[in-house]
């Protein structure tokens, strides 16, 4: 399975074309689940796990992987399913890197990797409980695949993000052009984190669940008047149903009425490849999730410099 994850250059070229690859896996039932391959560093047979008595209940133990001590999360337990037996022959650990950290996800079995268009990815069905770990769904071979909000799983362990520090908020003033940001993110946890940080620095957030919604809203605003009088900047996730952040950035640059908007891509995806892709898509900055202070400082720096230009 790990050999399927080696061709990083090929996948890097694919992103920016509104495409993604999903790693499919099971959690002890027939239901298929998925995670974006760009979050995956490696897939390995489950190693011996050392229990930590004081750890969160969904952490089955720690293992030394590639010279690093990594916590291994039982995804089934996180989703309120029966726990996975780490000793079963089909059990795997998906070694992931997102939100500036490395963690292992224990799964019952690994199925395969599939290549899809983002427009094949749909938001969760209406009526899905707000506390669900489901961030999106798709159909593969007439089977429903549930895409996991891994940021929400991580929040179970780490707790809610901290507030913006007093040092940053002490520097907030009413300068700047428009203190309003459009936020696009399919993760409920991430949206809550970003809105909280923006609110603490006096910036209003207009929130959307995916890139398509965000682009439609921006075009509607632009039809009503100059976009810079309505939105100070766009803060977009990269992984989103229907239209990803790279494609949203490129679409903004192609629209004359939107082309001058400042676009910040704010993603849990780690890796230096993001910087290259940000430039290719026409975005202004990449900021990894999630540091409230870094986000607040980046937003304030742009708004204040933008206000100085206008003034």
Coordinates of C-alpha atoms in Angstrom, one line a residue:
X1 CA 0.0 0.0 0.0
X2 CA 2.8 2.5 0.8
X3 CA 4.1 2.1 -2.8
X4 CA 0.8 3.7 -3.9
X5 CA 1.7 6.9 -2.0
X6 CA 5.2 7.4 -3.5
X7 CA 4.3 9.5 -6.6
X8 CA 4.0 12.9 -4.9
X9 CA 5.0 14.8 -8.1
X10 CA 2.1 13.3 -10.0
X11 CA -0.4 14.2 -7.4
X12 CA 1.0 17.7 -7.0
X13 CA 0.4 18.3 -10.7
X14 CA -3.1 17.0 -10.4
X15 CA -4.1 19.4 -7.6
X16 CA -5.2 22.7 -9.1
X17 CA -7.3 20.9 -11.7
X18 CA -10.1 20.5 -9.1
X19 CA -9.1 16.9 -8.6
X20 CA -8.2 14.8 -5.6
X21 CA -7.3 11.3 -4.6
X22 CA -9.0 9.5 -1.7
X23 CA -7.7 6.6 0.4
X24 CA -10.6 4.3 1.1
X25 CA -10.7 2.2 4.2
X26 CA -13.2 0.4 6.6
X27 CA -13.7 0.6 10.3
X28 CA -15.0 -2.9 11.0
X29 CA -18.3 -2.6 9.0
X30 CA -19.1 -2.7 5.3
X31 CA -19.3 1.1 5.2
X32 CA -16.5 2.7 3.3
X33 CA -14.7 5.8 4.7
X34 CA -12.1 8.0 3.1
X35 CA -9.4 10.6 3.7
X36 CA -7.6 12.8 1.2
X37 CA -4.3 11.2 0.1
X38 CA -2.5 14.6 0.5
X39 CA -2.9 14.1 4.3
X40 CA -1.3 10.7 4.2
X41 CA 2.4 10.1 4.6
X42 CA 2.3 6.3 4.7
X43 CA 0.1 3.3 5.3
X44 CA 1.6 0.5 7.4
X45 CA 0.5 -2.7 9.1
X46 CA -0.4 -1.9 12.6
X47 CA 2.7 -2.1 14.8
X48 CA 2.8 -3.0 18.5
X49 CA 1.2 -0.2 20.5
X50 CA 2.3 0.9 23.9
X51 CA -0.7 2.0 26.0
X52 CA -0.7 5.3 27.8
X53 CA -2.9 5.1 30.9
X54 CA -3.6 8.9 31.0
X55 CA -4.3 9.3 27.3
X56 CA -7.7 10.1 25.7
X57 CA -9.9 7.0 25.4
X58 CA -9.7 7.1 21.5
X59 CA -5.9 6.8 21.6
X60 CA -5.1 3.1 21.5
X61 CA -1.4 3.7 22.2
X62 CA 1.8 5.1 20.8
X63 CA 4.4 3.6 18.4
X64 CA 7.8 4.6 17.2
X65 CA 7.4 5.1 13.4
X66 CA 10.3 6.3 11.3
X67 CA 12.1 7.4 14.4
X68 CA 9.2 9.4 15.8
X69 CA 6.8 8.7 18.6
X70 CA 3.3 8.8 17.2
X71 CA -0.1 8.6 18.9
X72 CA -2.4 6.1 17.2
X73 CA -6.1 7.0 17.2
X74 CA -8.8 4.4 16.9
X75 CA -11.0 6.0 14.3
X76 CA -13.8 3.5 15.0
X77 CA -13.9 4.6 18.6
X78 CA -13.9 8.2 17.6
X79 CA -17.0 7.6 15.5
X80 CA -18.8 5.7 18.3
X81 CA -18.3 2.3 16.5
X82 CA -16.9 -0.9 18.2
X83 CA -13.1 -0.6 18.7
X84 CA -10.7 -2.1 16.2
X85 CA -8.5 -5.0 17.3
X86 CA -4.9 -3.8 16.6
X87 CA -3.8 -7.4 16.4
X88 CA -6.1 -8.4 13.5
X89 CA -4.1 -9.2 10.3
X90 CA -5.9 -6.6 8.2
X91 CA -5.5 -3.7 10.6
X92 CA -3.5 -0.8 9.3
X93 CA -2.3 2.6 10.6
X94 CA -2.7 5.5 8.3
X95 CA 0.2 7.8 9.2
X96 CA -1.1 11.4 8.6
X97 CA 0.2 14.9 8.6
X98 CA -2.2 17.8 9.1
X99 CA -2.7 20.7 11.4
X100 CA 1.1 20.9 11.9
X101 CA 1.2 17.5 13.6
X102 CA 1.7 13.8 12.8
X103 CA -0.7 11.2 14.0
X104 CA -1.6 7.6 13.2
X105 CA -5.2 6.5 12.4
X106 CA -6.0 2.9 13.2
X107 CA -8.4 1.4 10.6
X108 CA -9.8 -2.1 10.2
X109 CA -8.7 -2.5 6.6
X110 CA -7.4 -0.4 3.7
X111 CA -9.3 -0.7 0.4
X112 CA -7.6 1.4 -2.4
X113 CA -6.9 4.8 -3.7
X114 CA -9.4 6.5 -6.1
X115 CA -9.0 9.6 -8.3
X116 CA -12.0 11.9 -8.5
X117 CA -13.1 15.4 -9.5
X118 CA -14.0 17.6 -6.6
X119 CA -17.4 18.2 -8.2
X120 CA -18.1 14.5 -7.5
X121 CA -17.7 15.3 -3.8
X122 CA -20.9 16.4 -2.1
X123 CA -21.7 18.0 1.3
X124 CA -23.2 15.7 3.9
X125 CA -26.9 15.0 3.4
X126 CA -29.4 17.4 4.9
X127 CA -30.4 16.4 8.4
X128 CA -26.9 15.1 9.2
X129 CA -26.3 15.8 12.9
X130 CA -24.2 18.9 13.5
X131 CA -21.8 16.8 15.7
X132 CA -21.2 14.3 12.9
X133 CA -17.7 13.5 11.9
X134 CA -18.8 13.5 8.3
X135 CA -17.5 16.3 6.2
X136 CA -18.5 15.1 2.7
X137 CA -19.7 12.1 0.8
X138 CA -19.3 10.6 -2.7
X139 CA -20.4 7.5 -4.7
X140 CA -17.8 4.9 -5.8
X141 CA -19.0 1.8 -7.6
X142 CA -22.6 2.5 -6.4
X143 CA -21.4 2.6 -2.8
X144 CA -21.6 5.6 -0.5
X145 CA -18.3 6.7 0.8
X146 CA -18.1 8.9 3.9
X147 CA -15.2 11.4 4.0
X148 CA -14.1 12.0 7.6
X149 CA -13.6 15.4 9.2
X150 CA -10.2 14.5 10.6
X151 CA -9.8 17.9 12.1
X152 CA -12.8 17.2 14.3
X153 CA -11.3 13.9 15.4
X154 CA -8.1 15.7 16.3
X155 CA -10.1 18.3 18.3
X156 CA -11.4 15.5 20.5
X157 CA -7.9 14.9 21.7
X158 CA -6.4 18.4 21.8
X159 CA -9.6 20.4 22.8
X160 CA -10.8 23.6 21.2
X161 CA -8.2 26.0 19.8
X162 CA -7.0 28.7 22.1
X163 CA -8.0 32.3 21.8
X164 CA -6.0 35.0 20.0
X165 CA -3.4 36.2 22.5
X166 CA -3.7 39.5 24.3
X167 CA -0.5 40.7 22.6
X168 CA -2.2 40.4 19.2
X169 CA -5.6 41.8 20.2
X170 CA -3.9 44.8 21.9
X171 CA -2.6 45.9 18.5
X172 CA -6.1 45.9 16.9
X173 CA -7.5 49.2 15.8
X174 CA -10.1 50.3 13.4
X175 CA -7.7 51.0 10.6
X176 CA -7.9 49.0 7.4
X177 CA -10.1 49.2 4.4
X178 CA -13.0 46.7 4.9
X179 CA -13.0 44.7 8.1
X180 CA -15.0 41.8 6.6
X181 CA -13.6 38.5 5.4
X182 CA -15.2 35.8 3.3
X183 CA -14.4 32.3 4.8
X184 CA -14.8 29.1 2.8
X185 CA -14.2 25.8 4.6
X186 CA -16.1 22.5 4.6
X187 CA -15.0 21.5 8.2
X188 CA -17.4 22.7 10.9
X189 CA -14.5 22.7 13.4
X190 CA -12.3 24.8 11.1
X191 CA -15.1 27.3 10.4
X192 CA -15.7 27.8 14.1
X193 CA -12.0 28.3 14.8
X194 CA -11.6 30.9 12.0
X195 CA -14.7 32.8 12.9
X196 CA -13.7 32.9 16.6
X197 CA -10.3 34.3 15.8
X198 CA -11.6 36.9 13.4
X199 CA -14.3 38.0 15.9
X200 CA -11.6 38.6 18.5
X201 CA -9.8 41.0 16.2
X202 CA -13.0 42.8 15.1
X203 CA -13.4 41.3 11.7
X204 CA -16.8 40.1 10.5
X205 CA -16.9 36.7 8.8
X206 CA -19.1 35.7 5.9
X207 CA -19.0 31.9 5.9
X208 CA -19.5 29.3 3.2
X209 CA -19.1 25.5 3.2
X210 CA -17.3 25.1 -0.2
X211 CA -15.6 26.9 -3.0
X212 CA -18.5 26.9 -5.3
X213 CA -20.8 28.7 -2.8
X214 CA -18.0 31.2 -2.1
X215 CA -17.4 32.0 -5.7
X216 CA -21.2 32.4 -6.4
X217 CA -21.5 34.8 -3.4
X218 CA -18.5 36.9 -4.6
X219 CA -19.9 37.2 -8.1
X220 CA -23.3 38.3 -6.6
X221 CA -21.6 40.9 -4.5
X222 CA -19.5 42.2 -7.4
X223 CA -22.8 42.6 -9.4
X224 CA -24.0 44.9 -6.7
X225 CA -21.0 47.1 -6.5
X226 CA -17.2 47.2 -6.1
X227 CA -16.0 44.1 -4.3
X228 CA -13.4 45.9 -2.3
X229 CA -16.1 47.9 -0.6
X230 CA -17.7 44.7 0.6
X231 CA -14.9 42.2 1.3
X232 CA -11.4 42.8 2.6
X233 CA -10.0 39.4 1.9
X234 CA -10.9 35.7 1.2
X235 CA -9.7 33.0 3.6
X236 CA -10.2 29.6 1.9
X237 CA -9.6 26.0 2.8
X238 CA -8.0 23.8 0.1
X239 CA -10.0 20.6 0.5
X240 CA -13.7 21.4 -0.2
X241 CA -16.6 19.7 -2.0
X242 CA -17.6 20.9 -5.5
X243 CA -14.7 23.3 -5.9
X244 CA -11.3 23.2 -4.0
X245 CA -9.4 26.2 -2.8
X246 CA -6.9 26.2 -5.6
X247 CA -9.6 26.2 -8.2
X248 CA -11.5 29.0 -6.3
X249 CA -8.3 31.1 -6.3
X250 CA -7.8 30.6 -10.0
X251 CA -11.4 31.5 -10.7
X252 CA -11.2 34.7 -8.6
X253 CA -8.1 35.8 -10.7
X254 CA -10.0 35.2 -13.9
X255 CA -12.9 37.4 -13.0
X256 CA -12.1 41.0 -13.7
X257 CA -14.4 42.2 -10.9
X258 CA -12.7 39.9 -8.4
X259 CA -9.2 39.7 -9.6
X260 CA -7.7 42.2 -7.1
X261 CA -9.0 40.3 -4.0
X262 CA -6.5 39.2 -1.5
X263 CA -6.7 35.4 -1.2
X264 CA -5.3 33.4 1.7
X265 CA -5.3 29.6 1.5
X266 CA -5.7 28.2 5.0
X267 CA -5.3 24.5 5.1
X268 CA -4.6 21.5 7.4
X269 CA -2.6 20.0 4.5
X270 CA 1.1 20.2 5.3
X271 CA 4.1 20.1 3.0
X272 CA 6.2 22.6 1.0
X273 CA 4.4 21.7 -2.2
X274 CA 1.6 24.0 -1.0
X275 CA 3.7 27.1 -1.6
X276 CA 4.2 26.3 -5.2
X277 CA 0.6 25.5 -5.8
X278 CA -0.5 28.7 -4.1
X279 CA 1.5 30.7 -6.6
X280 CA 0.3 28.6 -9.5
X281 CA -3.4 29.1 -8.5
X282 CA -2.9 32.9 -8.0
X283 CA -3.4 33.0 -4.3
X284 CA -1.5 35.6 -2.2
X285 CA -0.5 33.4 0.8
X286 CA -0.6 29.9 2.3
X287 CA -1.1 29.6 6.0
X288 CA -1.1 26.2 7.7
X289 CA -3.9 25.5 10.2
X290 CA -4.3 26.3 13.0
X291 CA -2.6 29.0 15.0
X292 CA -5.1 31.7 16.1
X293 CA -2.3 34.3 16.5
X294 CA -0.7 33.6 13.1
X295 CA -4.1 33.9 11.4
X296 CA -5.0 37.0 13.3
X297 CA -1.7 38.6 12.5
X298 CA -1.8 37.7 8.8
X299 CA -5.4 39.2 8.5
X300 CA -4.5 42.4 10.4
X301 CA -1.3 42.9 8.4
X302 CA -3.2 42.7 5.1
X303 CA -6.2 44.8 6.2
X304 CA -3.9 47.5 7.7
X305 CA -1.7 47.6 4.6
X306 CA -4.7 47.6 2.3
X307 CA -6.2 50.5 4.3
X308 CA -2.9 52.4 4.0
X309 CA -3.0 52.0 0.2
X310 CA -6.6 53.2 0.0
X311 CA -6.0 56.1 2.4

